Amino acid sequence: MPDPSAPAPLLVVDAANVVGSVPDGWWRDRRGAAERLRDSLAGLAQEGLPGLLPGPVEIVMVVEGRARGVEPVPGVRVVAAPGSGDDTIVELAREAEGRRCLVVTADRALRERVVHHGAECAGPRAVRS
């Protein structure tokens, strides 16, 4: 049985990578695409990712570039990377060492970096419907 005093698992979403995984015209409105992703993630805060990460989970969506300025919503904290989104994600994974952390990205180099800090990884399909 899980320890009720333990922090909820952390789900870190590489917004640029997940948004860019589907050629749906996201490049015409990067911020709008990030907002749609954020809204789709909100429902996962309680349920988690079936088969990957049981809920409830803490969700952090990392945005960069033109997607900066996306506001958080209940269930999804939005972190605007001051520089590289990858570096921000690695820092979040480092801060989560000792806590279950799942990073959603298809970026192989980023995956290697976060696994070094104990994070698990899943591809964009894990959060795309």
CSV table of N, CA and C in Angstrom, one decimal:
chain,number,residue,atom,x,y,z
A,1,MET,N,0.8,-1.2,0.0
A,1,MET,CA,0.0,0.0,0.0
A,1,MET,C,0.9,1.2,0.0
A,2,PRO,N,0.6,2.2,-0.9
A,2,PRO,CA,1.4,3.4,-0.9
A,2,PRO,C,1.4,4.2,0.4
A,3,ASP,N,2.5,4.9,0.7
A,3,ASP,CA,2.6,5.7,1.8
A,3,ASP,C,1.8,7.0,1.6
A,4,PRO,N,0.7,7.2,2.4
A,4,PRO,CA,-0.1,8.4,2.2
A,4,PRO,C,0.6,9.8,2.5
A,5,SER,N,1.7,9.7,3.2
A,5,SER,CA,2.5,10.9,3.4
A,5,SER,C,3.5,11.2,2.4
A,6,ALA,N,3.7,10.3,1.5
A,6,ALA,CA,4.7,10.4,0.4
A,6,ALA,C,4.1,11.4,-0.7
A,7,PRO,N,5.0,12.2,-1.3
A,7,PRO,CA,4.5,13.1,-2.3
A,7,PRO,C,3.9,12.4,-3.5
A,8,ALA,N,3.0,13.0,-4.2
A,8,ALA,CA,2.4,12.3,-5.4
A,8,ALA,C,3.5,12.2,-6.4
A,9,PRO,N,3.4,11.2,-7.3
A,9,PRO,CA,4.3,11.1,-8.4
A,9,PRO,C,4.3,12.3,-9.2
A,10,LEU,N,5.4,12.6,-9.9
A,10,LEU,CA,5.6,13.8,-10.7
A,10,LEU,C,5.5,13.5,-12.1
A,11,LEU,N,4.7,14.1,-12.9
A,11,LEU,CA,4.6,13.9,-14.3
A,11,LEU,C,5.1,15.2,-15.0
A,12,VAL,N,6.2,15.2,-15.7
A,12,VAL,CA,6.8,16.3,-16.3
A,12,VAL,C,6.6,16.2,-17.8
A,13,VAL,N,6.0,17.2,-18.5
A,13,VAL,CA,5.6,17.1,-19.9
A,13,VAL,C,6.4,18.1,-20.7
A,14,ASP,N,7.2,17.6,-21.6
A,14,ASP,CA,7.9,18.5,-22.6
A,14,ASP,C,7.0,19.0,-23.6
A,15,ALA,N,6.4,20.2,-23.3
A,15,ALA,CA,5.3,20.7,-24.2
A,15,ALA,C,5.7,20.8,-25.6
A,16,ALA,N,6.8,21.4,-25.9
A,16,ALA,CA,7.2,21.6,-27.3
A,16,ALA,C,7.4,20.3,-28.0
A,17,ASN,N,7.9,19.2,-27.4
A,17,ASN,CA,8.1,18.0,-28.0
A,17,ASN,C,6.7,17.2,-28.2
A,18,VAL,N,5.9,17.3,-27.2
A,18,VAL,CA,4.6,16.6,-27.3
A,18,VAL,C,3.7,17.3,-28.4
A,19,VAL,N,3.6,18.7,-28.3
A,19,VAL,CA,2.9,19.4,-29.3
A,19,VAL,C,3.4,19.1,-30.7
A,20,GLY,N,4.7,19.1,-30.9
A,20,GLY,CA,5.3,18.9,-32.2
A,20,GLY,C,5.2,17.5,-32.7
A,21,SER,N,4.7,16.6,-31.9
A,21,SER,CA,4.6,15.2,-32.3
A,21,SER,C,3.5,14.9,-33.3
A,22,VAL,N,2.6,15.9,-33.4
A,22,VAL,CA,1.4,15.7,-34.3
A,22,VAL,C,1.4,16.9,-35.3
A,23,PRO,N,1.4,16.6,-36.6
A,23,PRO,CA,1.4,17.7,-37.6
A,23,PRO,C,0.0,18.3,-37.8
A,24,ASP,N,-0.5,19.0,-36.8
A,24,ASP,CA,-1.8,19.5,-36.9
A,24,ASP,C,-1.9,21.1,-37.1
A,25,GLY,N,-0.8,21.7,-37.5
A,25,GLY,CA,-0.7,23.1,-37.7
A,25,GLY,C,-0.3,23.9,-36.5
A,26,TRP,N,0.2,23.2,-35.5
A,26,TRP,CA,0.6,23.8,-34.2
A,26,TRP,C,1.6,25.0,-34.4
A,27,TRP,N,2.4,25.0,-35.5
A,27,TRP,CA,3.4,26.0,-35.7
A,27,TRP,C,2.7,27.4,-36.1
A,28,ARG,N,1.4,27.4,-36.4
A,28,ARG,CA,0.8,28.6,-36.7
A,28,ARG,C,0.3,29.3,-35.4
A,29,ASP,N,0.2,28.6,-34.3
A,29,ASP,CA,-0.2,29.1,-33.0
A,29,ASP,C,0.4,28.3,-31.9
A,30,ARG,N,1.7,28.5,-31.6
A,30,ARG,CA,2.4,27.7,-30.6
A,30,ARG,C,1.8,27.8,-29.2
A,31,ARG,N,1.4,29.0,-28.9
A,31,ARG,CA,0.8,29.2,-27.6
A,31,ARG,C,-0.5,28.5,-27.4
A,32,GLY,N,-1.4,28.7,-28.5
A,32,GLY,CA,-2.7,28.0,-28.5
A,32,GLY,C,-2.5,26.5,-28.4
A,33,ALA,N,-1.5,25.9,-29.1
A,33,ALA,CA,-1.3,24.5,-29.1
A,33,ALA,C,-0.9,24.1,-27.7
A,34,ALA,N,0.0,24.9,-27.0
A,34,ALA,CA,0.4,24.5,-25.7
A,34,ALA,C,-0.8,24.6,-24.7
A,35,GLU,N,-1.7,25.6,-24.9
A,35,GLU,CA,-2.9,25.7,-24.0
A,35,GLU,C,-3.8,24.5,-24.2
A,36,ARG,N,-4.0,24.1,-25.4
A,36,ARG,CA,-4.8,22.9,-25.7
A,36,ARG,C,-4.2,21.6,-25.0
A,37,LEU,N,-2.9,21.5,-25.1
A,37,LEU,CA,-2.2,20.4,-24.4
A,37,LEU,C,-2.4,20.5,-22.9
A,38,ARG,N,-2.2,21.7,-22.3
A,38,ARG,CA,-2.4,21.9,-20.9
A,38,ARG,C,-3.8,21.5,-20.5
A,39,ASP,N,-4.8,21.9,-21.2
A,39,ASP,CA,-6.2,21.6,-20.9
A,39,ASP,C,-6.4,20.1,-20.9
A,40,SER,N,-5.8,19.4,-21.9
A,40,SER,CA,-6.0,18.0,-22.0
A,40,SER,C,-5.3,17.2,-20.9
A,41,LEU,N,-4.2,17.8,-20.3
A,41,LEU,CA,-3.5,17.2,-19.2
A,41,LEU,C,-4.2,17.3,-17.9
A,42,ALA,N,-5.1,18.4,-17.7
A,42,ALA,CA,-5.7,18.6,-16.4
A,42,ALA,C,-6.5,17.4,-15.9
A,43,GLY,N,-7.1,16.7,-16.8
A,43,GLY,CA,-7.9,15.5,-16.3
A,43,GLY,C,-7.0,14.4,-15.8
A,44,LEU,N,-5.8,14.4,-16.1
A,44,LEU,CA,-4.9,13.4,-15.7
A,44,LEU,C,-4.4,13.5,-14.2
A,45,ALA,N,-4.6,14.7,-13.7
A,45,ALA,CA,-4.1,15.0,-12.3
A,45,ALA,C,-4.6,14.0,-11.3
A,46,GLN,N,-5.9,13.6,-11.4
A,46,GLN,CA,-6.4,12.7,-10.5
A,46,GLN,C,-6.3,11.2,-10.9
A,47,GLU,N,-6.5,11.0,-12.2
A,47,GLU,CA,-6.4,9.6,-12.7
A,47,GLU,C,-5.1,9.1,-13.0
A,48,GLY,N,-4.1,10.0,-13.3
A,48,GLY,CA,-2.8,9.5,-13.7
A,48,GLY,C,-2.8,9.0,-15.1
A,49,LEU,N,-1.8,8.2,-15.4
A,49,LEU,CA,-1.7,7.6,-16.7
A,49,LEU,C,-1.8,6.1,-16.6
A,50,PRO,N,-3.0,5.6,-16.9
A,50,PRO,CA,-3.2,4.1,-16.8
A,50,PRO,C,-2.1,3.3,-17.3
A,51,GLY,N,-1.6,2.4,-16.5
A,51,GLY,CA,-0.6,1.5,-16.9
A,51,GLY,C,0.8,2.0,-16.7
A,52,LEU,N,0.9,3.3,-16.5
A,52,LEU,CA,2.3,4.0,-16.4
A,52,LEU,C,2.5,4.7,-15.1
A,53,LEU,N,1.5,5.4,-14.7
A,53,LEU,CA,1.7,6.2,-13.5
A,53,LEU,C,0.3,6.4,-12.8
A,54,PRO,N,0.1,5.7,-11.7
A,54,PRO,CA,-1.2,5.9,-11.1
A,54,PRO,C,-1.4,7.2,-10.4
A,55,GLY,N,-2.7,7.7,-10.4
A,55,GLY,CA,-3.0,9.0,-9.9
A,55,GLY,C,-3.3,8.9,-8.4
A,56,PRO,N,-3.4,10.0,-7.7
A,56,PRO,CA,-3.2,11.3,-8.3
A,56,PRO,C,-1.7,11.6,-8.5
A,57,VAL,N,-1.5,12.5,-9.5
A,57,VAL,CA,-0.1,12.9,-9.8
A,57,VAL,C,0.0,14.5,-9.8
A,58,GLU,N,1.2,14.9,-9.6
A,58,GLU,CA,1.5,16.4,-9.8
A,58,GLU,C,2.0,16.5,-11.2
A,59,ILE,N,1.3,17.4,-12.0
A,59,ILE,CA,1.7,17.6,-13.4
A,59,ILE,C,2.4,18.9,-13.6
A,60,VAL,N,3.6,18.9,-14.2
A,60,VAL,CA,4.3,20.1,-14.6
A,60,VAL,C,4.5,20.1,-16.1
A,61,MET,N,4.0,21.1,-16.8
A,61,MET,CA,4.2,21.2,-18.2
A,61,MET,C,5.3,22.3,-18.4
A,62,VAL,N,6.3,22.0,-19.1
A,62,VAL,CA,7.4,22.9,-19.4
A,62,VAL,C,7.2,23.5,-20.8
A,63,VAL,N,7.2,24.8,-20.8
A,63,VAL,CA,7.0,25.5,-22.1
A,63,VAL,C,8.2,26.4,-22.4
A,64,GLU,N,8.4,26.7,-23.6
A,64,GLU,CA,9.6,27.6,-24.0
A,64,GLU,C,9.2,28.4,-25.3
A,65,GLY,N,10.0,29.3,-25.6
A,65,GLY,CA,9.8,30.1,-26.8
A,65,GLY,C,8.5,30.8,-26.8
A,66,ARG,N,7.8,30.7,-28.0
A,66,ARG,CA,6.5,31.4,-28.1
A,66,ARG,C,5.4,30.9,-27.3
A,67,ALA,N,5.6,29.8,-26.6
A,67,ALA,CA,4.6,29.3,-25.7
A,67,ALA,C,4.7,29.8,-24.3
A,68,ARG,N,5.7,30.6,-24.1
A,68,ARG,CA,5.9,31.2,-22.7
A,68,ARG,C,4.7,32.1,-22.5
A,69,GLY,N,4.2,32.2,-21.3
A,69,GLY,CA,3.0,33.0,-21.0
A,69,GLY,C,1.8,32.2,-20.8
A,70,VAL,N,1.8,30.9,-21.1
A,70,VAL,CA,0.7,30.0,-20.9
A,70,VAL,C,0.5,29.9,-19.4
A,71,GLU,N,-0.7,30.2,-19.0
A,71,GLU,CA,-1.1,30.2,-17.6
A,71,GLU,C,-1.4,28.8,-17.1
A,72,PRO,N,-1.2,28.5,-15.8
A,72,PRO,CA,-1.5,27.2,-15.2
A,72,PRO,C,-3.0,27.1,-15.1
A,73,VAL,N,-3.5,25.9,-14.9
A,73,VAL,CA,-4.9,25.6,-14.6
A,73,VAL,C,-4.9,24.6,-13.5
A,74,PRO,N,-6.0,24.5,-12.8
A,74,PRO,CA,-6.1,23.5,-11.7
A,74,PRO,C,-5.6,22.1,-12.2
A,75,GLY,N,-4.6,21.6,-11.5
A,75,GLY,CA,-4.1,20.3,-11.9
A,75,GLY,C,-2.8,20.3,-12.7
A,76,VAL,N,-2.5,21.5,-13.3
A,76,VAL,CA,-1.3,21.6,-14.2
A,76,VAL,C,-0.6,22.8,-13.9
A,77,ARG,N,0.6,22.7,-13.4
A,77,ARG,CA,1.5,23.8,-13.1
A,77,ARG,C,2.3,24.0,-14.4
A,78,VAL,N,2.5,25.2,-14.9
A,78,VAL,CA,3.2,25.5,-16.1
A,78,VAL,C,4.5,26.2,-15.7
A,79,VAL,N,5.6,25.7,-16.2
A,79,VAL,CA,6.9,26.3,-16.0
A,79,VAL,C,7.4,26.8,-17.3
A,80,ALA,N,7.7,28.1,-17.3
A,80,ALA,CA,8.3,28.7,-18.5
A,80,ALA,C,9.8,28.6,-18.4
A,81,ALA,N,10.4,27.9,-19.3
A,81,ALA,CA,11.8,27.7,-19.3
A,81,ALA,C,12.5,29.1,-19.6
A,82,PRO,N,13.4,29.5,-18.7
A,82,PRO,CA,14.1,30.8,-19.0
A,82,PRO,C,15.1,30.7,-20.2
A,83,GLY,N,15.5,29.5,-20.5
A,83,GLY,CA,16.4,29.2,-21.6
A,83,GLY,C,15.9,28.0,-22.3
A,84,SER,N,16.7,27.0,-22.2
A,84,SER,CA,16.4,25.7,-22.8
A,84,SER,C,15.4,24.9,-22.0
A,85,GLY,N,14.3,24.5,-22.7
A,85,GLY,CA,13.3,23.7,-22.1
A,85,GLY,C,13.9,22.4,-21.6
A,86,ASP,N,14.8,21.8,-22.3
A,86,ASP,CA,15.5,20.5,-21.9
A,86,ASP,C,16.2,20.7,-20.5
A,87,ASP,N,16.9,21.8,-20.4
A,87,ASP,CA,17.7,22.1,-19.2
A,87,ASP,C,16.7,22.2,-18.0
A,88,THR,N,15.6,22.9,-18.2
A,88,THR,CA,14.6,23.0,-17.2
A,88,THR,C,14.0,21.7,-16.8
A,89,ILE,N,13.7,20.8,-17.7
A,89,ILE,CA,13.2,19.5,-17.4
A,89,ILE,C,14.2,18.7,-16.7
A,90,VAL,N,15.4,18.8,-17.0
A,90,VAL,CA,16.5,18.0,-16.3
A,90,VAL,C,16.6,18.5,-14.9
A,91,GLU,N,16.4,19.8,-14.7
A,91,GLU,CA,16.5,20.4,-13.3
A,91,GLU,C,15.3,19.9,-12.5
A,92,LEU,N,14.1,19.8,-13.1
A,92,LEU,CA,12.9,19.3,-12.4
A,92,LEU,C,13.2,17.8,-12.0
A,93,ALA,N,13.7,17.0,-12.9
A,93,ALA,CA,14.0,15.6,-12.6
A,93,ALA,C,15.1,15.5,-11.5
A,94,ARG,N,16.1,16.4,-11.5
A,94,ARG,CA,17.1,16.4,-10.5
A,94,ARG,C,16.4,16.7,-9.1
A,95,GLU,N,15.6,17.7,-9.1
A,95,GLU,CA,14.9,18.1,-7.8
A,95,GLU,C,14.0,17.0,-7.3
A,96,ALA,N,13.5,16.1,-8.2
A,96,ALA,CA,12.6,15.0,-7.9
A,96,ALA,C,13.3,13.7,-7.5
A,97,GLU,N,14.6,13.7,-7.5
A,97,GLU,CA,15.3,12.5,-7.1
A,97,GLU,C,14.8,11.9,-5.8
A,98,GLY,N,14.5,10.6,-5.8
A,98,GLY,CA,13.9,10.0,-4.6
A,98,GLY,C,12.4,9.9,-4.7
A,99,ARG,N,11.8,10.6,-5.6
A,99,ARG,CA,10.4,10.6,-5.8
A,99,ARG,C,10.1,10.1,-7.2
A,100,ARG,N,9.0,9.4,-7.4
A,100,ARG,CA,8.7,8.8,-8.7
A,100,ARG,C,8.4,10.0,-9.6
A,101,CYS,N,9.1,9.9,-10.8
A,101,CYS,CA,9.0,11.0,-11.8
A,101,CYS,C,9.0,10.4,-13.2
A,102,LEU,N,8.0,10.8,-14.0
A,102,LEU,CA,7.9,10.3,-15.3
A,102,LEU,C,7.9,11.6,-16.2
A,103,VAL,N,8.9,11.5,-17.2
A,103,VAL,CA,9.1,12.6,-18.1
A,103,VAL,C,8.5,12.2,-19.5
A,104,VAL,N,7.6,13.0,-20.0
A,104,VAL,CA,7.0,12.7,-21.3
A,104,VAL,C,7.7,13.5,-22.4
A,105,THR,N,8.5,12.8,-23.3
A,105,THR,CA,9.2,13.4,-24.4
A,105,THR,C,9.6,12.3,-25.3
A,106,ALA,N,9.9,12.6,-26.6
A,106,ALA,CA,10.4,11.7,-27.5
A,106,ALA,C,11.9,12.0,-27.8
A,107,ASP,N,12.4,13.1,-27.1
A,107,ASP,CA,13.8,13.5,-27.3
A,107,ASP,C,14.7,12.6,-26.7
A,108,ARG,N,15.5,11.8,-27.5
A,108,ARG,CA,16.4,10.8,-26.9
A,108,ARG,C,17.5,11.4,-26.0
A,109,ALA,N,18.1,12.5,-26.4
A,109,ALA,CA,19.1,13.1,-25.6
A,109,ALA,C,18.6,13.5,-24.2
A,110,LEU,N,17.4,14.1,-24.2
A,110,LEU,CA,16.7,14.5,-23.0
A,110,LEU,C,16.4,13.3,-22.1
A,111,ARG,N,15.9,12.2,-22.7
A,111,ARG,CA,15.6,11.0,-22.0
A,111,ARG,C,16.9,10.5,-21.2
A,112,GLU,N,18.0,10.5,-22.0
A,112,GLU,CA,19.3,10.0,-21.3
A,112,GLU,C,19.6,10.9,-20.1
A,113,ARG,N,19.4,12.2,-20.3
A,113,ARG,CA,19.8,13.1,-19.2
A,113,ARG,C,18.9,13.0,-18.0
A,114,VAL,N,17.6,12.8,-18.1
A,114,VAL,CA,16.7,12.7,-17.0
A,114,VAL,C,16.8,11.3,-16.3
A,115,VAL,N,17.0,10.3,-17.1
A,115,VAL,CA,17.2,8.9,-16.5
A,115,VAL,C,18.4,8.9,-15.5
A,116,HIS,N,19.4,9.7,-15.8
A,116,HIS,CA,20.5,9.8,-14.9
A,116,HIS,C,20.1,10.3,-13.5
A,117,HIS,N,19.0,11.0,-13.4
A,117,HIS,CA,18.5,11.5,-12.2
A,117,HIS,C,17.3,10.6,-11.6
A,118,GLY,N,17.2,9.4,-12.2
A,118,GLY,CA,16.2,8.5,-11.7
A,118,GLY,C,14.8,8.6,-12.2
A,119,ALA,N,14.6,9.5,-13.2
A,119,ALA,CA,13.3,9.6,-13.8
A,119,ALA,C,13.0,8.5,-14.8
A,120,GLU,N,11.7,8.2,-15.0
A,120,GLU,CA,11.3,7.3,-16.1
A,120,GLU,C,10.9,8.1,-17.2
A,121,CYS,N,10.7,7.5,-18.4
A,121,CYS,CA,10.3,8.2,-19.6
A,121,CYS,C,9.2,7.5,-20.4
A,122,ALA,N,8.4,8.3,-21.0
A,122,ALA,CA,7.4,7.8,-21.9
A,122,ALA,C,7.3,8.8,-23.1
A,123,GLY,N,6.8,8.3,-24.2
A,123,GLY,CA,6.7,9.1,-25.4
A,123,GLY,C,5.4,9.9,-25.4
A,124,PRO,N,5.3,10.8,-26.3
A,124,PRO,CA,4.1,11.7,-26.4
A,124,PRO,C,2.8,11.0,-26.4
A,125,ARG,N,2.7,9.8,-27.0
A,125,ARG,CA,1.4,9.1,-27.1
A,125,ARG,C,0.8,8.8,-25.7
A,126,ALA,N,1.7,8.8,-24.7
A,126,ALA,CA,1.2,8.6,-23.3
A,126,ALA,C,0.2,9.6,-22.8
A,127,VAL,N,0.3,10.8,-23.4
A,127,VAL,CA,-0.6,11.9,-23.0
A,127,VAL,C,-1.4,12.5,-24.1
A,128,ARG,N,-1.3,12.0,-25.3
A,128,ARG,CA,-2.1,12.4,-26.5
A,128,ARG,C,-3.2,11.5,-26.6
A,129,SER,N,-4.4,12.0,-26.8
A,129,SER,CA,-5.6,11.2,-27.0
A,129,SER,C,-5.8,10.8,-28.5
